[in-house]
PDB file of C-alpha atoms in Angstrom:
ATOM      1  CA  UNK M   1     -60.812  19.819   3.671  1.00  0.00           C
ATOM      2  CA  UNK M   2     -57.994  19.535   1.156  1.00  0.00           C
ATOM      3  CA  UNK M   3     -57.285  16.213  -0.536  1.00  0.00           C
ATOM      4  CA  UNK M   4     -54.294  15.291  -2.695  1.00  0.00           C
ATOM      5  CA  UNK M   5     -55.361  14.788  -6.315  1.00  0.00           C
ATOM      6  CA  UNK M   6     -53.000  12.293  -7.949  1.00  0.00           C
ATOM      7  CA  UNK M   7     -54.121  13.412 -11.413  1.00  0.00           C
ATOM      8  CA  UNK M   8     -53.157  17.069 -10.956  1.00  0.00           C
ATOM      9  CA  UNK M   9     -50.502  16.352  -8.299  1.00  0.00           C
ATOM     10  CA  UNK M  10     -51.885  19.122  -6.095  1.00  0.00           C
ATOM     11  CA  UNK M  11     -53.809  19.455  -2.848  1.00  0.00           C
ATOM     12  CA  UNK M  12     -57.301  20.635  -3.759  1.00  0.00           C
ATOM     13  CA  UNK M  13     -60.324  21.692  -1.742  1.00  0.00           C
ATOM     14  CA  UNK M  14     -62.853  18.851  -1.505  1.00  0.00           C
ATOM     15  CA  UNK M  15     -65.952  19.558  -3.604  1.00  0.00           C
ATOM     16  CA  UNK M  16     -68.547  16.763  -3.893  1.00  0.00           C
ATOM     17  CA  UNK M  17     -69.930  15.787  -7.288  1.00  0.00           C
ATOM     18  CA  UNK M  18     -73.464  16.274  -5.939  1.00  0.00           C
ATOM     19  CA  UNK M  19     -73.865  19.165  -3.488  1.00  0.00           C
ATOM     20  CA  UNK M  20     -74.548  17.867   0.024  1.00  0.00           C
ATOM     21  CA  UNK M  21     -73.808  14.222  -0.845  1.00  0.00           C
ATOM     22  CA  UNK M  22     -70.644  12.149  -0.556  1.00  0.00           C
ATOM     23  CA  UNK M  23     -70.165   8.634  -1.902  1.00  0.00           C
ATOM     24  CA  UNK M  24     -67.264   6.551  -0.576  1.00  0.00           C
ATOM     25  CA  UNK M  25     -66.127   3.132  -1.780  1.00  0.00           C
ATOM     26  CA  UNK M  26     -63.398   1.645   0.409  1.00  0.00           C
ATOM     27  CA  UNK M  27     -61.518  -1.614  -0.086  1.00  0.00           C
ATOM     28  CA  UNK M  28     -61.833  -4.030   2.813  1.00  0.00           C
ATOM     29  CA  UNK M  29     -59.058  -5.859   4.665  1.00  0.00           C
ATOM     30  CA  UNK M  30     -56.714  -8.324   3.023  1.00  0.00           C
ATOM     31  CA  UNK M  31     -57.929 -11.724   4.213  1.00  0.00           C
ATOM     32  CA  UNK M  32     -55.557 -14.113   2.443  1.00  0.00           C
ATOM     33  CA  UNK M  33     -52.635 -13.577   4.820  1.00  0.00           C
ATOM     34  CA  UNK M  34     -51.976 -13.251   8.547  1.00  0.00           C
ATOM     35  CA  UNK M  35     -53.830 -10.417  10.252  1.00  0.00           C
ATOM     36  CA  UNK M  36     -51.816  -7.483  11.611  1.00  0.00           C
ATOM     37  CA  UNK M  37     -52.460  -3.938  12.845  1.00  0.00           C
ATOM     38  CA  UNK M  38     -52.084  -2.560   9.319  1.00  0.00           C
ATOM     39  CA  UNK M  39     -55.287  -4.372   8.338  1.00  0.00           C
ATOM     40  CA  UNK M  40     -57.255  -2.076  10.679  1.00  0.00           C
ATOM     41  CA  UNK M  41     -55.718   1.194   9.427  1.00  0.00           C
ATOM     42  CA  UNK M  42     -57.988   1.698   6.373  1.00  0.00           C
ATOM     43  CA  UNK M  43     -61.127   0.900   8.360  1.00  0.00           C
ATOM     44  CA  UNK M  44     -60.212   3.357  11.133  1.00  0.00           C
ATOM     45  CA  UNK M  45     -59.070   6.102   8.756  1.00  0.00           C
ATOM     46  CA  UNK M  46     -62.027   5.981   6.373  1.00  0.00           C
ATOM     47  CA  UNK M  47     -64.522   5.637   9.237  1.00  0.00           C
ATOM     48  CA  UNK M  48     -63.045   8.845  10.670  1.00  0.00           C
ATOM     49  CA  UNK M  49     -63.357  10.587   7.285  1.00  0.00           C
ATOM     50  CA  UNK M  50     -66.976   9.379   6.985  1.00  0.00           C
ATOM     51  CA  UNK M  51     -67.791  10.705  10.452  1.00  0.00           C
ATOM     52  CA  UNK M  52     -66.195  14.058   9.584  1.00  0.00           C
ATOM     53  CA  UNK M  53     -68.349  14.370   6.458  1.00  0.00           C
ATOM     54  CA  UNK M  54     -71.441  13.538   8.515  1.00  0.00           C
ATOM     55  CA  UNK M  55     -70.374  16.138  11.091  1.00  0.00           C
ATOM     56  CA  UNK M  56     -70.210  18.665   8.216  1.00  0.00           C
ATOM     57  CA  UNK M  57     -73.834  17.701   7.356  1.00  0.00           C
ATOM     58  CA  UNK M  58     -73.136  15.746   4.189  1.00  0.00           C
ATOM     59  CA  UNK M  59     -75.382  12.788   3.367  1.00  0.00           C
ATOM     60  CA  UNK M  60     -72.821   9.936   3.149  1.00  0.00           C
ATOM     61  CA  UNK M  61     -73.157   6.674   1.226  1.00  0.00           C
ATOM     62  CA  UNK M  62     -70.288   4.533   2.577  1.00  0.00           C
ATOM     63  CA  UNK M  63     -69.605   1.150   0.937  1.00  0.00           C
ATOM     64  CA  UNK M  64     -66.847  -1.296   1.877  1.00  0.00           C
ATOM     65  CA  UNK M  65     -66.168  -4.682   0.281  1.00  0.00           C
TER      66      UNK M  65
END
């Protein structure tokens, strides 16, 4: 999986800090305004990424506020 690195401004192959383990911290929905479909996008996207990592046999620690 390649991920865009904003520091290097390049797509780079994903390499976890600890082999076999992935830690994800994801911001939750914005709750101070009216709800809309865009509020669900991060939850759906990052849940899909988490499931992909699990499919690839990574141990995933997924945290959302």
